PDB file of C-alpha atoms in Angstrom:
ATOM      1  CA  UNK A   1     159.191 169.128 180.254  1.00  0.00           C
ATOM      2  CA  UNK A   2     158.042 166.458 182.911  1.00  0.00           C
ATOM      3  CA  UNK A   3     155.671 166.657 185.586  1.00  0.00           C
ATOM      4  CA  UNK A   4     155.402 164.017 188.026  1.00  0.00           C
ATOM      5  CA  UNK A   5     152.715 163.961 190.924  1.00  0.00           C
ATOM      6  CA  UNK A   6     153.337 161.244 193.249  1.00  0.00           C
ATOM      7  CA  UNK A   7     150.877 160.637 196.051  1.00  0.00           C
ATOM      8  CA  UNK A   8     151.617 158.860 198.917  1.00  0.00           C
ATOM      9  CA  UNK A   9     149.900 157.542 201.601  1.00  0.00           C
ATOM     10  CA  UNK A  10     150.848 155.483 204.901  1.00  0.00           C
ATOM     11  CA  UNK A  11     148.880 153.148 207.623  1.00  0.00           C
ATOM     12  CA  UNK A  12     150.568 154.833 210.388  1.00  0.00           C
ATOM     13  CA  UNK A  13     152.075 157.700 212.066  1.00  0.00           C
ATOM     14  CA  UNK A  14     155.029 155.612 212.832  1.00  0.00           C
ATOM     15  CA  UNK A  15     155.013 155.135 209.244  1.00  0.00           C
ATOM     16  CA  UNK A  16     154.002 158.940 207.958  1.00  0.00           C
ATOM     17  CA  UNK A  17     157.311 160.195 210.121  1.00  0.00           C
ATOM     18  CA  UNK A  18     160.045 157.558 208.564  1.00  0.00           C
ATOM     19  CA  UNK A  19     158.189 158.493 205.661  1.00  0.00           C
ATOM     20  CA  UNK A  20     158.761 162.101 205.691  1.00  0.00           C
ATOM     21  CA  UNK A  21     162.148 161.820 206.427  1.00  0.00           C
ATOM     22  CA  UNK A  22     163.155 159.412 203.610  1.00  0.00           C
ATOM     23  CA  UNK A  23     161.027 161.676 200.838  1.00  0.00           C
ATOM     24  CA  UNK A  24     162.507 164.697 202.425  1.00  0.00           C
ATOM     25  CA  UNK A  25     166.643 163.152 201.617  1.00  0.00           C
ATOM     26  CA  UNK A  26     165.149 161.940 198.316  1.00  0.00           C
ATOM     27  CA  UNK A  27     164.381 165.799 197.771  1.00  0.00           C
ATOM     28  CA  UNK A  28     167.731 166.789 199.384  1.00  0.00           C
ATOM     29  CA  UNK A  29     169.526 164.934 196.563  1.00  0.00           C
ATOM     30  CA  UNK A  30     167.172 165.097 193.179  1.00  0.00           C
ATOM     31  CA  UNK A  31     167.227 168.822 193.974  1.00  0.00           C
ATOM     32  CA  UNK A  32     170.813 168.299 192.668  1.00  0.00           C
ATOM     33  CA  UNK A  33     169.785 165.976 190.230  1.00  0.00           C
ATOM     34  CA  UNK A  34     170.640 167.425 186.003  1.00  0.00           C
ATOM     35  CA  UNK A  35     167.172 168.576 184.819  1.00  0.00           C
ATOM     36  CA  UNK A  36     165.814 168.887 187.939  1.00  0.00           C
ATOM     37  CA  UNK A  37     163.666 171.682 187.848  1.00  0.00           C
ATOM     38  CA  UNK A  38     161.657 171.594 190.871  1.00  0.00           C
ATOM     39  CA  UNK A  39     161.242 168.760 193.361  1.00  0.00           C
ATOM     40  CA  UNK A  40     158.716 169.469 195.842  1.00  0.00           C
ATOM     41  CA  UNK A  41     157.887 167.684 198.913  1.00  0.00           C
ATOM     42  CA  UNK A  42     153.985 168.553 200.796  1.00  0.00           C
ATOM     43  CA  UNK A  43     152.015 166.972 203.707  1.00  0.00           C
ATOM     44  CA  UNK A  44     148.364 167.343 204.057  1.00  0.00           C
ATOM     45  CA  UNK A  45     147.631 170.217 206.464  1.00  0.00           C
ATOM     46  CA  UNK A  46     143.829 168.173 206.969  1.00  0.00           C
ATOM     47  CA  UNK A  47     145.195 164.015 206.712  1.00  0.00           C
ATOM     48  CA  UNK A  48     148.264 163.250 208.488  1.00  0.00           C
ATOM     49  CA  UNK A  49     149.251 160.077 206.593  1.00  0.00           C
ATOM     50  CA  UNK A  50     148.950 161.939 203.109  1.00  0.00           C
ATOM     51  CA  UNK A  51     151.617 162.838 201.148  1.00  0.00           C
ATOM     52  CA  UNK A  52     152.533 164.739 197.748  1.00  0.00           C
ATOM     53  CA  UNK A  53     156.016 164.892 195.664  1.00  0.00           C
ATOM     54  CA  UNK A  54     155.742 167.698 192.695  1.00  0.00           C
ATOM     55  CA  UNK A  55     158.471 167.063 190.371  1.00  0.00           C
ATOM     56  CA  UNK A  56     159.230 168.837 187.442  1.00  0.00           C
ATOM     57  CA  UNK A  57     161.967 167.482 184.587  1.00  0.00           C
ATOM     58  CA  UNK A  58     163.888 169.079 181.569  1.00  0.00           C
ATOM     59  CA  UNK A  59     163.487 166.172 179.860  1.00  0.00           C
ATOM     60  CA  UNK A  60     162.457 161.989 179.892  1.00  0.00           C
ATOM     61  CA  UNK A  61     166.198 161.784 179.351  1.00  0.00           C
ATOM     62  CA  UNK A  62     166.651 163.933 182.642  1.00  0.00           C
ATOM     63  CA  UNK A  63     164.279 161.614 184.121  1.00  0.00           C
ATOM     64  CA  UNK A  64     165.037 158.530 183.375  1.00  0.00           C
ATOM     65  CA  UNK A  65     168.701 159.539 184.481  1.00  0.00           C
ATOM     66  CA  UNK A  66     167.225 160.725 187.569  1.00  0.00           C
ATOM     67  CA  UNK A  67     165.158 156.945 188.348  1.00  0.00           C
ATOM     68  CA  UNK A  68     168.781 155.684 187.638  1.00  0.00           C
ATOM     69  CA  UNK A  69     170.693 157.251 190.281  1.00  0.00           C
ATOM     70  CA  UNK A  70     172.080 155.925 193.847  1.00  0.00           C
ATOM     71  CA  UNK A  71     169.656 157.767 196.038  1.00  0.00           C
ATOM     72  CA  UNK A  72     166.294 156.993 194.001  1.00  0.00           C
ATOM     73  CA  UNK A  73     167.467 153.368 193.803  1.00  0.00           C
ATOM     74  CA  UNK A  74     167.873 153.593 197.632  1.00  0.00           C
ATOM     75  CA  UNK A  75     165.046 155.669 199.060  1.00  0.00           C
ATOM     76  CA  UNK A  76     162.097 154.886 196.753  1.00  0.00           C
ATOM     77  CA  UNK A  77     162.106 151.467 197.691  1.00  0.00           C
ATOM     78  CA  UNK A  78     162.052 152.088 201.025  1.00  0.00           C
ATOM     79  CA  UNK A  79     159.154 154.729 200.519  1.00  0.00           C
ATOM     80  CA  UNK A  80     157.122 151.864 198.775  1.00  0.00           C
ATOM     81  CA  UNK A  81     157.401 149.819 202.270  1.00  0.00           C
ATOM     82  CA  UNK A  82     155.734 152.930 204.179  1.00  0.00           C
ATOM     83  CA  UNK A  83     153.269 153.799 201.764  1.00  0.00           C
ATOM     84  CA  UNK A  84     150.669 153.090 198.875  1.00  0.00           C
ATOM     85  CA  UNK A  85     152.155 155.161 196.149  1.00  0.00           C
ATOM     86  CA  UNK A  86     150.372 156.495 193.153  1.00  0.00           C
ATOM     87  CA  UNK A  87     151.684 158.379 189.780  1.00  0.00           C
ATOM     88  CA  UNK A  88     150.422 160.813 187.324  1.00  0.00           C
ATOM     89  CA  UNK A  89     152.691 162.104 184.705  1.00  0.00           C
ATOM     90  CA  UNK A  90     152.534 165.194 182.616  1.00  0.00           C
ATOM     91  CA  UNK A  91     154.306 165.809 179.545  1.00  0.00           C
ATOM     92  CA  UNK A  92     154.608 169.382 178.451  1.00  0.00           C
TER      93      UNK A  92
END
């Protein structure tokens, strides 16, 4: 399995609400994603313009499938505008 902990933060609240509603579709759709095991979207209860995705993947072939598709192509650029993003993967 797959583990992917992207961080996310933004420079604004105009920016932390488009934000949250792009990463929140992105969920929407990898939730349907093959592999997808969980897919996990959280906002810091303590810094507004701090974000966290939790994703968890059958497999790198699941994965790379997944970075491959219509709506990642689409909303994780767009997610990159609003934010400094940051990634820590776990294989296990």
């Amino acid at each position: 399995m797959v583990r992917l902990n992207v961080s996310l933060i933004t420079e604004t609240e105009e920016n932390a609400k488009k934000l949250e509603e792009v990463a929140t579709e992105l969920v929407a759709f990898s939730l349907r994603d093959k592999g997808c095991i969980d897919y996990d979207l959280y906002r810091s209860k303590t810094n507004n313009d701090r974000f966290l995705i939790i994703e968890t993947w059958n497999s790198e072939e699941d994965l790379k499938a997944h970075s491959e598709s219509d709506h990642f192509k689409r909303l994780v650029p767009e997610m990159e505008k609003l934010s400094k993003m940051t990634l820590e993967k776990f294989n296990f």
